[in-house]
PDB file of N, CA and C in Angstrom:
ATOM      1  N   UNK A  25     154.623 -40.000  -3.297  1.00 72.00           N
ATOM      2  CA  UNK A  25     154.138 -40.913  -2.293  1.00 72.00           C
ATOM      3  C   UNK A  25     155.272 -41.240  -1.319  1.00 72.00           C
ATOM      4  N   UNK A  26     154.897 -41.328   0.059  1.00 92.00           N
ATOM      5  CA  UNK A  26     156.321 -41.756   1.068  1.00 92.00           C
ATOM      6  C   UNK A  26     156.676 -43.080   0.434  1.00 92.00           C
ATOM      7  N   UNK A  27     157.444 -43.422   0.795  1.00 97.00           N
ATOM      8  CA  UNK A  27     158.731 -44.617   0.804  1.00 97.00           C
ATOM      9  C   UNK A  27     158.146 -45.293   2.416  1.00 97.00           C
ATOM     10  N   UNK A  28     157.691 -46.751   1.806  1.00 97.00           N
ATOM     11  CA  UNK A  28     157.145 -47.801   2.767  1.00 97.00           C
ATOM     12  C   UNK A  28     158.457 -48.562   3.163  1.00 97.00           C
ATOM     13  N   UNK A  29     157.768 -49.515   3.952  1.00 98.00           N
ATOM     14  CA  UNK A  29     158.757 -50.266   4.745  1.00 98.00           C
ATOM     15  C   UNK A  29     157.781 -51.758   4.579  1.00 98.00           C
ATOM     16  N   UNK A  30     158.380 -52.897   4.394  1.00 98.00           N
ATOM     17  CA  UNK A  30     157.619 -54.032   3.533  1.00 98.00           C
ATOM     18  C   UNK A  30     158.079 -55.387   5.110  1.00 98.00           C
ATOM     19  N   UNK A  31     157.261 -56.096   4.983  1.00 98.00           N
ATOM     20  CA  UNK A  31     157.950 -57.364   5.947  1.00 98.00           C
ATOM     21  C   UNK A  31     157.396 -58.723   5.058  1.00 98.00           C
ATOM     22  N   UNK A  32     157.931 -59.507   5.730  1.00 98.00           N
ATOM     23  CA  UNK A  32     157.698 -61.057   4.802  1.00 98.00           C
ATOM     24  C   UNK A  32     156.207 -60.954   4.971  1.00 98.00           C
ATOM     25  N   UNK A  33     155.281 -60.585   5.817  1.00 98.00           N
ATOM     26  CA  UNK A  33     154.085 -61.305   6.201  1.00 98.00           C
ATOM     27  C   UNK A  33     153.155 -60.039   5.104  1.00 98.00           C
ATOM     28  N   UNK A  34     153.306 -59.114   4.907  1.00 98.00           N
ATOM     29  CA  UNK A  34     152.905 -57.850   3.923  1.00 98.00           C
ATOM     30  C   UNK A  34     153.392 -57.628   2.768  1.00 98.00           C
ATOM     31  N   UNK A  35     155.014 -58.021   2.185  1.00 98.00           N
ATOM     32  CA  UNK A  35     155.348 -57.873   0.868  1.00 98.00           C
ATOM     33  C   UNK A  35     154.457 -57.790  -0.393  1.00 98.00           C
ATOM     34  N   UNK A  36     154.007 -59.104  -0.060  1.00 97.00           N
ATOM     35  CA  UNK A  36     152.898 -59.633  -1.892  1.00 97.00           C
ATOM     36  C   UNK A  36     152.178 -58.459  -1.523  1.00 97.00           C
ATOM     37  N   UNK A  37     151.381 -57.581  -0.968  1.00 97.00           N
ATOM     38  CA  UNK A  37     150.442 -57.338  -0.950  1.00 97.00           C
ATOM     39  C   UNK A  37     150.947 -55.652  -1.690  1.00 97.00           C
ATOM     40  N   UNK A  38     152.115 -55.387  -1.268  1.00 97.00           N
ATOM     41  CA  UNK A  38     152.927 -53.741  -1.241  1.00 97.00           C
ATOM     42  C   UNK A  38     153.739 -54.229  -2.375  1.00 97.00           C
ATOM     43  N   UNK A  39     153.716 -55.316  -3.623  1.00 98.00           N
ATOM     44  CA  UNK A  39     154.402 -55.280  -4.867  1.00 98.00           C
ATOM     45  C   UNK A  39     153.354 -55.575  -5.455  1.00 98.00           C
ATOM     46  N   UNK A  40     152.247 -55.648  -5.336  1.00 97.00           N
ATOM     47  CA  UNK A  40     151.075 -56.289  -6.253  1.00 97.00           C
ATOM     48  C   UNK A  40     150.680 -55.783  -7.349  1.00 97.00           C
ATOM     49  N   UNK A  41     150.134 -54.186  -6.727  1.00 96.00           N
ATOM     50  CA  UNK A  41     149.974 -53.378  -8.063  1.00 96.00           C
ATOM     51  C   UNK A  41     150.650 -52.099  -7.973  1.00 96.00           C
ATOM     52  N   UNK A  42     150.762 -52.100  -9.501  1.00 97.00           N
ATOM     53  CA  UNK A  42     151.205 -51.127 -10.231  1.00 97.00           C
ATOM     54  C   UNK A  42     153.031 -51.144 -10.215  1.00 97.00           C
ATOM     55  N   UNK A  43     153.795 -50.456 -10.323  1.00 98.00           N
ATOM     56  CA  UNK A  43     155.239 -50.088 -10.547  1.00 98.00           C
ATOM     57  C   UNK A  43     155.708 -49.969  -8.867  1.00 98.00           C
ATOM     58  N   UNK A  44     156.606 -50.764  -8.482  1.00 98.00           N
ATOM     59  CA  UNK A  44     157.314 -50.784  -6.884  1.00 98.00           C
ATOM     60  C   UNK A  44     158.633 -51.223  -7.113  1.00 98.00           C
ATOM     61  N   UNK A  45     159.531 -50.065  -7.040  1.00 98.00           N
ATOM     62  CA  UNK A  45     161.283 -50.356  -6.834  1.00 98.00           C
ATOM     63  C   UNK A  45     161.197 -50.903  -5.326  1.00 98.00           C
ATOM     64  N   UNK A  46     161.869 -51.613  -5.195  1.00 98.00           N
ATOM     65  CA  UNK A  46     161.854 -52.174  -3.309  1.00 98.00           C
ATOM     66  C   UNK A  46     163.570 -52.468  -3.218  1.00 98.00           C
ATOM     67  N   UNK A  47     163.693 -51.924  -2.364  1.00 98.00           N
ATOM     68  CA  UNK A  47     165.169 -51.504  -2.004  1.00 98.00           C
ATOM     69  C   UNK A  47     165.894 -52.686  -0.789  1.00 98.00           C
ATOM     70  N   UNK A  48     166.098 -53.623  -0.704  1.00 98.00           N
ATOM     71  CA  UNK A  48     167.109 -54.511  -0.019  1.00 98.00           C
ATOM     72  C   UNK A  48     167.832 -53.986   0.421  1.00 98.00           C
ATOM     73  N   UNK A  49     167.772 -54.098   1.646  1.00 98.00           N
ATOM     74  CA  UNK A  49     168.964 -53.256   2.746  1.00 98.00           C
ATOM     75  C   UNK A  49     168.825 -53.849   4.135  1.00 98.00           C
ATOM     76  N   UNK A  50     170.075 -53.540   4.886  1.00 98.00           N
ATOM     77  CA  UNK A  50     170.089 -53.654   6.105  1.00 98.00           C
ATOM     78  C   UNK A  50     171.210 -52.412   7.207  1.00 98.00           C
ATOM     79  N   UNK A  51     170.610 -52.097   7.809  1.00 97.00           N
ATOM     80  CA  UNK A  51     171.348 -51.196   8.876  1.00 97.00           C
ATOM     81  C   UNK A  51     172.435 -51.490   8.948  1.00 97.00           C
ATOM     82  N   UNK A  52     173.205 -51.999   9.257  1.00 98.00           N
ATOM     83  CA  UNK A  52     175.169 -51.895   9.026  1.00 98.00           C
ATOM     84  C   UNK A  52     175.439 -51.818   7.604  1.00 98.00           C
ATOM     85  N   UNK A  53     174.886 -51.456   6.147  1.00 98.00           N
ATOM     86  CA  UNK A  53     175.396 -51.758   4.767  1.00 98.00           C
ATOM     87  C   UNK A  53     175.585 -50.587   4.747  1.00 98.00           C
ATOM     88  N   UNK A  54     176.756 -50.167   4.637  1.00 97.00           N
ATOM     89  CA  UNK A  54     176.957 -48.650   3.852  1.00 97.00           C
ATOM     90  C   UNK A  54     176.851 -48.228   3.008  1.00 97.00           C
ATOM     91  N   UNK A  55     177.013 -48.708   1.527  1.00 97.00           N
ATOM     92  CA  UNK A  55     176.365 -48.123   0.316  1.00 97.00           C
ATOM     93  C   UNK A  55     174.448 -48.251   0.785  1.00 97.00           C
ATOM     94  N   UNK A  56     174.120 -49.256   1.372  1.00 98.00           N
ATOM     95  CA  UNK A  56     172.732 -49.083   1.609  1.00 98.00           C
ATOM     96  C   UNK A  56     172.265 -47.293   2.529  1.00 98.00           C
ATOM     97  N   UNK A  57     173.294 -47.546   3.379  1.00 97.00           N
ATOM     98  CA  UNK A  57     172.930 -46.021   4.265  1.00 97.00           C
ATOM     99  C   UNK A  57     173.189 -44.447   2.814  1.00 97.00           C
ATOM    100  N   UNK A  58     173.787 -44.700   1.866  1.00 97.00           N
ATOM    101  CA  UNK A  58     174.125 -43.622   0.942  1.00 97.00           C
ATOM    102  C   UNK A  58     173.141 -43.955   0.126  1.00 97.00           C
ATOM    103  N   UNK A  59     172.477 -44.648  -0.294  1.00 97.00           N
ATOM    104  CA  UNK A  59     171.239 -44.499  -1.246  1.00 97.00           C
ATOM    105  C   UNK A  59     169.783 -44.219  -0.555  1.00 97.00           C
ATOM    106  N   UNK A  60     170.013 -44.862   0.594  1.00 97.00           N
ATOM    107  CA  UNK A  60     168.488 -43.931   1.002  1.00 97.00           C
ATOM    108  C   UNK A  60     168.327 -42.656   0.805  1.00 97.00           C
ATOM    109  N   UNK A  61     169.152 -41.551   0.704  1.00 97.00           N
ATOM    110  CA  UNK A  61     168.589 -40.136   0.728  1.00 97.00           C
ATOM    111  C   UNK A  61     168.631 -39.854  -0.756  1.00 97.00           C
ATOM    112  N   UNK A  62     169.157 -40.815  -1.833  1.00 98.00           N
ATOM    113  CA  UNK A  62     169.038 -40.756  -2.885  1.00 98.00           C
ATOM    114  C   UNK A  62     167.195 -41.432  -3.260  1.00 98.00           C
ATOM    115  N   UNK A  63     166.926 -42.451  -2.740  1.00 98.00           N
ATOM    116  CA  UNK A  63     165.855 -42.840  -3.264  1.00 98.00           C
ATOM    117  C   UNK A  63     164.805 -41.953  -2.580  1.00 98.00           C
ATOM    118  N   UNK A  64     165.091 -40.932  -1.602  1.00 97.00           N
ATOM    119  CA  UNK A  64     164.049 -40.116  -1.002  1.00 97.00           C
ATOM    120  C   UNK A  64     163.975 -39.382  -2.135  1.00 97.00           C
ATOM    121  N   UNK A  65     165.036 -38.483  -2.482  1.00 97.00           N
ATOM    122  CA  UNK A  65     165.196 -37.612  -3.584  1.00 97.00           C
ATOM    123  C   UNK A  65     164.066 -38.528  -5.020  1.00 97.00           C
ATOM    124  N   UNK A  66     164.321 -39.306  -5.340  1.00 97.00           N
ATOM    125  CA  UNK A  66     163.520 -40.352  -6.740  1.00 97.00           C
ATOM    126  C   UNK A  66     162.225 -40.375  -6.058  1.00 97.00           C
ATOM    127  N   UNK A  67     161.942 -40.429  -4.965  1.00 97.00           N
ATOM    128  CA  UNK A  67     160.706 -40.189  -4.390  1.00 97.00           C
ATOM    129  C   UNK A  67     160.042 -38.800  -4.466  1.00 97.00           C
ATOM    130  N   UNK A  68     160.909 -37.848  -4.370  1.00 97.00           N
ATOM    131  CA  UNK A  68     159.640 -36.486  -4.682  1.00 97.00           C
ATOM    132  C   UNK A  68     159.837 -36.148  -5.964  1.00 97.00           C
ATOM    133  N   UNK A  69     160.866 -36.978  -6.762  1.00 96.00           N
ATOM    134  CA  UNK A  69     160.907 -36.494  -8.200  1.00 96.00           C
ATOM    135  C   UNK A  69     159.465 -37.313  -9.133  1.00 96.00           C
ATOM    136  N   UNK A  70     159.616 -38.569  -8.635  1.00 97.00           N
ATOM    137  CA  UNK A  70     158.908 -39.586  -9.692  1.00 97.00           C
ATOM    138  C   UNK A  70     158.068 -40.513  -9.029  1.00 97.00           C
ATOM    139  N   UNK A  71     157.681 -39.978  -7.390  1.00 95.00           N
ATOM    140  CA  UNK A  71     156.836 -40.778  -6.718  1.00 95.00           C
ATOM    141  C   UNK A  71     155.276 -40.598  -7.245  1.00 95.00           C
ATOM    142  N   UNK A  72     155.075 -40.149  -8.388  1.00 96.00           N
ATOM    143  CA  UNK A  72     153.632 -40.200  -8.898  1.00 96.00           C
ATOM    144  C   UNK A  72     153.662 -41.608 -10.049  1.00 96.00           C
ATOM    145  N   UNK A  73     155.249 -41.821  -9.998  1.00 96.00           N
ATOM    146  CA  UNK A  73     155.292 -43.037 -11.611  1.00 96.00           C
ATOM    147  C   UNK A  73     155.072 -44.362 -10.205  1.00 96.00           C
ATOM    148  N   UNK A  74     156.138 -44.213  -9.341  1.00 97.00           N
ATOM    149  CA  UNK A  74     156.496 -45.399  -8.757  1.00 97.00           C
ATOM    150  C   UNK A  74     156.522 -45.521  -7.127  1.00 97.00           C
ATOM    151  N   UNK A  75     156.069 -46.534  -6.206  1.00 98.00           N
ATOM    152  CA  UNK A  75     156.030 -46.709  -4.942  1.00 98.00           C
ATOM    153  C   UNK A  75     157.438 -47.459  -4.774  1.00 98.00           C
ATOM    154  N   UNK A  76     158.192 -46.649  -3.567  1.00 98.00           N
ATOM    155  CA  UNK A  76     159.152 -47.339  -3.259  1.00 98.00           C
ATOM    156  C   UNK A  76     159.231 -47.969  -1.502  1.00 98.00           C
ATOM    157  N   UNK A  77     159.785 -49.033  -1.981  1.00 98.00           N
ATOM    158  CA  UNK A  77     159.566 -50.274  -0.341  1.00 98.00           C
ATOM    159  C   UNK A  77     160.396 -50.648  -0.497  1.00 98.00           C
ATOM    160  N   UNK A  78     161.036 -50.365   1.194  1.00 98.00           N
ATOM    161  CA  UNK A  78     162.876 -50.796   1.718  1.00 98.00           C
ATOM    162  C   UNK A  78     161.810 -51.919   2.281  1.00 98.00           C
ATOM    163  N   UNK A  79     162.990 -52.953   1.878  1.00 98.00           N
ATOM    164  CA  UNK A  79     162.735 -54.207   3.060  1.00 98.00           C
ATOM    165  C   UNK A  79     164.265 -54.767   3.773  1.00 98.00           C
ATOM    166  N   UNK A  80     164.019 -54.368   5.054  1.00 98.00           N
ATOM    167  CA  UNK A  80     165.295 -54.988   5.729  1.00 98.00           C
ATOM    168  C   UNK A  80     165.719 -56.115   5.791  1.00 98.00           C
ATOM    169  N   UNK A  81     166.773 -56.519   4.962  1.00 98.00           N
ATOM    170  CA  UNK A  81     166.694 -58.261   4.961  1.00 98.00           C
ATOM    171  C   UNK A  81     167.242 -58.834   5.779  1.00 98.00           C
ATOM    172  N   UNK A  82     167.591 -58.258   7.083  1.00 98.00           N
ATOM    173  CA  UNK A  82     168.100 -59.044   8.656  1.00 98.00           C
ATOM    174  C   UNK A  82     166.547 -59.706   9.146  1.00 98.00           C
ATOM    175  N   UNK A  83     166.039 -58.883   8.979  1.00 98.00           N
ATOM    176  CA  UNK A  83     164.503 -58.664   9.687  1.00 98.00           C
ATOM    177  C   UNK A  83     163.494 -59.516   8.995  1.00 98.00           C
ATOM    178  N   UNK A  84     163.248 -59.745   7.459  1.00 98.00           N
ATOM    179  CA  UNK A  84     162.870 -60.253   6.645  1.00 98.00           C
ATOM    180  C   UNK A  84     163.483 -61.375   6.042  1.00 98.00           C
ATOM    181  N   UNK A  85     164.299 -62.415   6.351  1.00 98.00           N
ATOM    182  CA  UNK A  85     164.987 -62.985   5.358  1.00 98.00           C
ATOM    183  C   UNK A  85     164.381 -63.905   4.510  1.00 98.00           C
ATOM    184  N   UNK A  86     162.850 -64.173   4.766  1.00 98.00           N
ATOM    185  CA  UNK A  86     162.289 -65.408   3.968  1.00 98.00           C
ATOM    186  C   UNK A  86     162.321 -64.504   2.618  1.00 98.00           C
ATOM    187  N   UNK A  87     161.718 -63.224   2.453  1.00 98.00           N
ATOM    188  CA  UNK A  87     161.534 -62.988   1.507  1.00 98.00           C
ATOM    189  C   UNK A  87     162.563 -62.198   0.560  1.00 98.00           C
ATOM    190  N   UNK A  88     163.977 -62.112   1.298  1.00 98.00           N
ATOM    191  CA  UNK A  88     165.359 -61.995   0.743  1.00 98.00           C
ATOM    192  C   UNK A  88     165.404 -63.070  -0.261  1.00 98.00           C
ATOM    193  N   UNK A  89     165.339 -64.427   0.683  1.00 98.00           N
ATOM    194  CA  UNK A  89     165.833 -65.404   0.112  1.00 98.00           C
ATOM    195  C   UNK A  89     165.002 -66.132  -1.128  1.00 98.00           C
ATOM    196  N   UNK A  90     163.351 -65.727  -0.568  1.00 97.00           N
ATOM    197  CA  UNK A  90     162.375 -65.790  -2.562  1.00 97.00           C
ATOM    198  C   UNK A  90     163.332 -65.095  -3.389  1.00 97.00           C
ATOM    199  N   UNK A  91     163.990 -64.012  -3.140  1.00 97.00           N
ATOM    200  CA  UNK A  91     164.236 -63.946  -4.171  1.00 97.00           C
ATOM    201  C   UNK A  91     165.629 -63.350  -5.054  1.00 97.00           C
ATOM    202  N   UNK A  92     166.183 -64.108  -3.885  1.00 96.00           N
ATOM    203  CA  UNK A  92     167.642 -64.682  -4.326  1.00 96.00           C
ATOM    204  C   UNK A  92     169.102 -63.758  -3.841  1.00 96.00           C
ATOM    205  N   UNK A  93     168.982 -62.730  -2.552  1.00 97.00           N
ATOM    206  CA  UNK A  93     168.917 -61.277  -2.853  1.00 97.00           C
ATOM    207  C   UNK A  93     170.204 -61.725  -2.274  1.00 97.00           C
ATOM    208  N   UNK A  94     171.700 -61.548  -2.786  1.00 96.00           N
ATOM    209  CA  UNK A  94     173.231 -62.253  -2.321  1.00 96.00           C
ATOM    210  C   UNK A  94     173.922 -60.940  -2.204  1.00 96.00           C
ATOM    211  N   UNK A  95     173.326 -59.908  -2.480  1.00 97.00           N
ATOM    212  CA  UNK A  95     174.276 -58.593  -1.980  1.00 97.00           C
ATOM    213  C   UNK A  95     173.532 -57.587  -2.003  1.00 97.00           C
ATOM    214  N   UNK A  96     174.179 -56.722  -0.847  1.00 98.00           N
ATOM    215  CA  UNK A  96     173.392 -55.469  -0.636  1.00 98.00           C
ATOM    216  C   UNK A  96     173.371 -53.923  -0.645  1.00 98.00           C
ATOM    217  N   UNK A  97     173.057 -52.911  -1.377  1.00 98.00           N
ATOM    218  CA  UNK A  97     171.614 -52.662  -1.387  1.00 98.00           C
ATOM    219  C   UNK A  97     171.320 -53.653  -3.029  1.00 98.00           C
ATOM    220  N   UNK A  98     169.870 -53.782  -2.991  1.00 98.00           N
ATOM    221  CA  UNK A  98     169.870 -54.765  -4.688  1.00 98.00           C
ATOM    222  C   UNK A  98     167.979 -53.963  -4.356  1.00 98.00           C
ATOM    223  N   UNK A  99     168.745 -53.387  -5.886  1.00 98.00           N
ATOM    224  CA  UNK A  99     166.769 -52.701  -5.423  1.00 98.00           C
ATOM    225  C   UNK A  99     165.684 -53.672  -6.981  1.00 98.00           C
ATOM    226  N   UNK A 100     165.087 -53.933  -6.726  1.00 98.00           N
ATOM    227  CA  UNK A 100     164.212 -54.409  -7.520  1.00 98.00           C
ATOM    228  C   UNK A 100     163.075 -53.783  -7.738  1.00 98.00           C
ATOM    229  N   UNK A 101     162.901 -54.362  -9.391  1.00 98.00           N
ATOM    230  CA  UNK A 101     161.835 -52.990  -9.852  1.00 98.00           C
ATOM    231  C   UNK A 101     160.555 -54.533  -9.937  1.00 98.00           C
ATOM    232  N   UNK A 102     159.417 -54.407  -9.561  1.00 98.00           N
ATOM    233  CA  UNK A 102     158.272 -55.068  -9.604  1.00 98.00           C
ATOM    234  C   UNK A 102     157.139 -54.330 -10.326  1.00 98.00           C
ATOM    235  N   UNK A 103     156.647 -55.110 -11.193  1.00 98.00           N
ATOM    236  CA  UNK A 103     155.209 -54.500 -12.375  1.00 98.00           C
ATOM    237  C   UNK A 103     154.296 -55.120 -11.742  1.00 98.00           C
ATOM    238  N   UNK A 104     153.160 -54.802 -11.335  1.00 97.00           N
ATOM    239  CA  UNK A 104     151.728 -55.839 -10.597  1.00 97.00           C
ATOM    240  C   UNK A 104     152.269 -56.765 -10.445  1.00 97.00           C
ATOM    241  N   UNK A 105     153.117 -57.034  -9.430  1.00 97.00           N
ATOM    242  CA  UNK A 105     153.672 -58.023  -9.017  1.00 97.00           C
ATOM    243  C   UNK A 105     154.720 -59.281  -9.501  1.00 97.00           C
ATOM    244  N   UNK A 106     155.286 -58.731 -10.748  1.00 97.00           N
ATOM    245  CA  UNK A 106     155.969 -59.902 -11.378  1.00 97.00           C
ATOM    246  C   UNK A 106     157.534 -58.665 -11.296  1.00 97.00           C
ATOM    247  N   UNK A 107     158.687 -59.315 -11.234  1.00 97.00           N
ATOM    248  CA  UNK A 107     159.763 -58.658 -11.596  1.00 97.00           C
ATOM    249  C   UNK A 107     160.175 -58.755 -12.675  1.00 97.00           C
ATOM    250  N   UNK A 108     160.592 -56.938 -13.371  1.00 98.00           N
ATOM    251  CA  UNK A 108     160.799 -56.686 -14.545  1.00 98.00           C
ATOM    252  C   UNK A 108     162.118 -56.499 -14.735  1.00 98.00           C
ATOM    253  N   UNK A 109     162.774 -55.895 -13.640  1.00 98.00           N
ATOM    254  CA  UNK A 109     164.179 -55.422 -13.593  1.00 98.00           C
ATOM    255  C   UNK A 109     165.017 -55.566 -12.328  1.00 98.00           C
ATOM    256  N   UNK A 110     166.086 -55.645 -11.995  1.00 97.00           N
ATOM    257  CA  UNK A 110     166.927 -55.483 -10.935  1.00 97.00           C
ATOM    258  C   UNK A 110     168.335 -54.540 -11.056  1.00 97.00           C
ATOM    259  N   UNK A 111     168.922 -53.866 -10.006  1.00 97.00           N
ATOM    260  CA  UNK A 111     170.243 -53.248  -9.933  1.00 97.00           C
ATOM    261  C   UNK A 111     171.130 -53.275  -8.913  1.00 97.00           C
ATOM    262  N   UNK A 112     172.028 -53.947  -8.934  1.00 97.00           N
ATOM    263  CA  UNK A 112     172.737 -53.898  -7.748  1.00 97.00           C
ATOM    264  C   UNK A 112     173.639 -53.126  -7.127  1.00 97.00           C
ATOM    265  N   UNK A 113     174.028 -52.480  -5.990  1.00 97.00           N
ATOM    266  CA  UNK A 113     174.695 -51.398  -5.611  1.00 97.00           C
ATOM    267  C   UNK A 113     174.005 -50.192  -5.439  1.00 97.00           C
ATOM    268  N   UNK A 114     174.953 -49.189  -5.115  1.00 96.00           N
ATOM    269  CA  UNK A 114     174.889 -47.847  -4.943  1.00 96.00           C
ATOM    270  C   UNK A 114     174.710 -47.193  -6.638  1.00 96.00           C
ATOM    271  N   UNK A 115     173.501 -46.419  -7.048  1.00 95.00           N
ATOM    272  CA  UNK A 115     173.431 -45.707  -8.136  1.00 95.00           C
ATOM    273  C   UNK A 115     173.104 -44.325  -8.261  1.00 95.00           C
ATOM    274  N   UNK A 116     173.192 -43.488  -8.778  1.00 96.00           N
ATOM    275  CA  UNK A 116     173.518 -42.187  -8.322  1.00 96.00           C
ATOM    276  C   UNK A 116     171.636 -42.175  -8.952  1.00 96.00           C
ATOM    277  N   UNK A 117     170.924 -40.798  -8.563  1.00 97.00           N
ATOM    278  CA  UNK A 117     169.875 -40.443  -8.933  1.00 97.00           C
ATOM    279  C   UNK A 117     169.239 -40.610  -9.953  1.00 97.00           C
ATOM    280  N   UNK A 118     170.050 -39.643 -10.706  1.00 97.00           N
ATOM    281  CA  UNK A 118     169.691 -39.895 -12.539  1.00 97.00           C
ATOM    282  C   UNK A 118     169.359 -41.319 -13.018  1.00 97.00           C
ATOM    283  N   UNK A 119     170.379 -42.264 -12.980  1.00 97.00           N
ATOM    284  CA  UNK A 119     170.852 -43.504 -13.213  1.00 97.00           C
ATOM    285  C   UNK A 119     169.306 -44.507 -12.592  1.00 97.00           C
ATOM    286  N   UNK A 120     168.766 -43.607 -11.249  1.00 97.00           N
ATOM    287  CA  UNK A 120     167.877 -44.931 -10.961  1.00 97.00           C
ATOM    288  C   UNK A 120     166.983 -43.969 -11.489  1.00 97.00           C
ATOM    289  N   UNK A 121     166.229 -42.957 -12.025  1.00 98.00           N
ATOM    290  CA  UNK A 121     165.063 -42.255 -12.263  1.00 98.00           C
ATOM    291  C   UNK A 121     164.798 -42.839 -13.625  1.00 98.00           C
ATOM    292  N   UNK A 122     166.200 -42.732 -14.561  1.00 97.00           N
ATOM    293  CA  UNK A 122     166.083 -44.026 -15.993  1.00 97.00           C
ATOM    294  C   UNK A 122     166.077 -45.129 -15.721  1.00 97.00           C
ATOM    295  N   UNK A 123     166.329 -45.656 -14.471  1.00 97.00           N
ATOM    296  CA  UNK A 123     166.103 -47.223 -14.712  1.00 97.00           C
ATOM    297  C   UNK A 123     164.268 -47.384 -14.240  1.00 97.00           C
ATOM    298  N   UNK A 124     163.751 -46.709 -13.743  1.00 97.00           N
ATOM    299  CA  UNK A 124     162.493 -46.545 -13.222  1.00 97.00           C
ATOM    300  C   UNK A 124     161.661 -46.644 -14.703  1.00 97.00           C
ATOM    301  N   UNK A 125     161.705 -45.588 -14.974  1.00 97.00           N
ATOM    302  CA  UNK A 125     161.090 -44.901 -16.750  1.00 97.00           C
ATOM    303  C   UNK A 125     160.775 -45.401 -17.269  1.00 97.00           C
ATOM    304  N   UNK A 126     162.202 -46.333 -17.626  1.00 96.00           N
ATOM    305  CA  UNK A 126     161.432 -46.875 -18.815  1.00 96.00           C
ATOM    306  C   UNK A 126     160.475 -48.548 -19.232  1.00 96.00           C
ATOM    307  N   UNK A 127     160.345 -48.532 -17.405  1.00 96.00           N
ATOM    308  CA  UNK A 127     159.115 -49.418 -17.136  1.00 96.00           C
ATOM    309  C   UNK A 127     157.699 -48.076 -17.289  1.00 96.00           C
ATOM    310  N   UNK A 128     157.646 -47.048 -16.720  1.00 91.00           N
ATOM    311  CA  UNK A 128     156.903 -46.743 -16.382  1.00 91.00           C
ATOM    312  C   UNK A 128     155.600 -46.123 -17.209  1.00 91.00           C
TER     313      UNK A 128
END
């Protein structure tokens, strides 16, 4: 499945159901600019387990700040809408395809 793009006024609706890593980022973060082509990659590997949604948190900050988000990239893993897991930083492929899993 492509890799969405989430805003405060649409979020609840794009973590609701099923399994959604959502990726915290903003355009000047550099480890954020090095994991996008990694989470594209987790996207044609395991985009049948999980939907993934960047939300820019310059652009978005109400819903940065629901939920607490103090450094960046911080990708969060969401189950029908409740959070199960979080990771902060740059993580290499492998590393986020197991952190995906073993919700999934």
């Amino acid at each position: 499945m492509a890799i969405q793009h989430a805003t405060d006024q649409d979020f609840q609706s794009k973590v609701s159901d099923g399994l959604v890593l959502v990726d915290f980022w903003a355009t000047w973060c550099g480890p954020c600019k090095m994991i996008a082509p990694v989470l594209e990659e987790v996207d044609a590997e395991i985009g049948d387990k999980v939907q993934i949604v960047k939300v820019d948190v310059d652009e978005n900050q109400q819903t940065a700040g629901k939920y607490g988000i103090m450094s960046i990239p911080t990708l969060v893993l969401f189950k029908d809408g409740e959070i199960v897991d979080k990771v902060v930083g740059f993580n290499p492929k492998e590393k986020l395809v197991q952190f995906i899993e073993q919700y999934a």
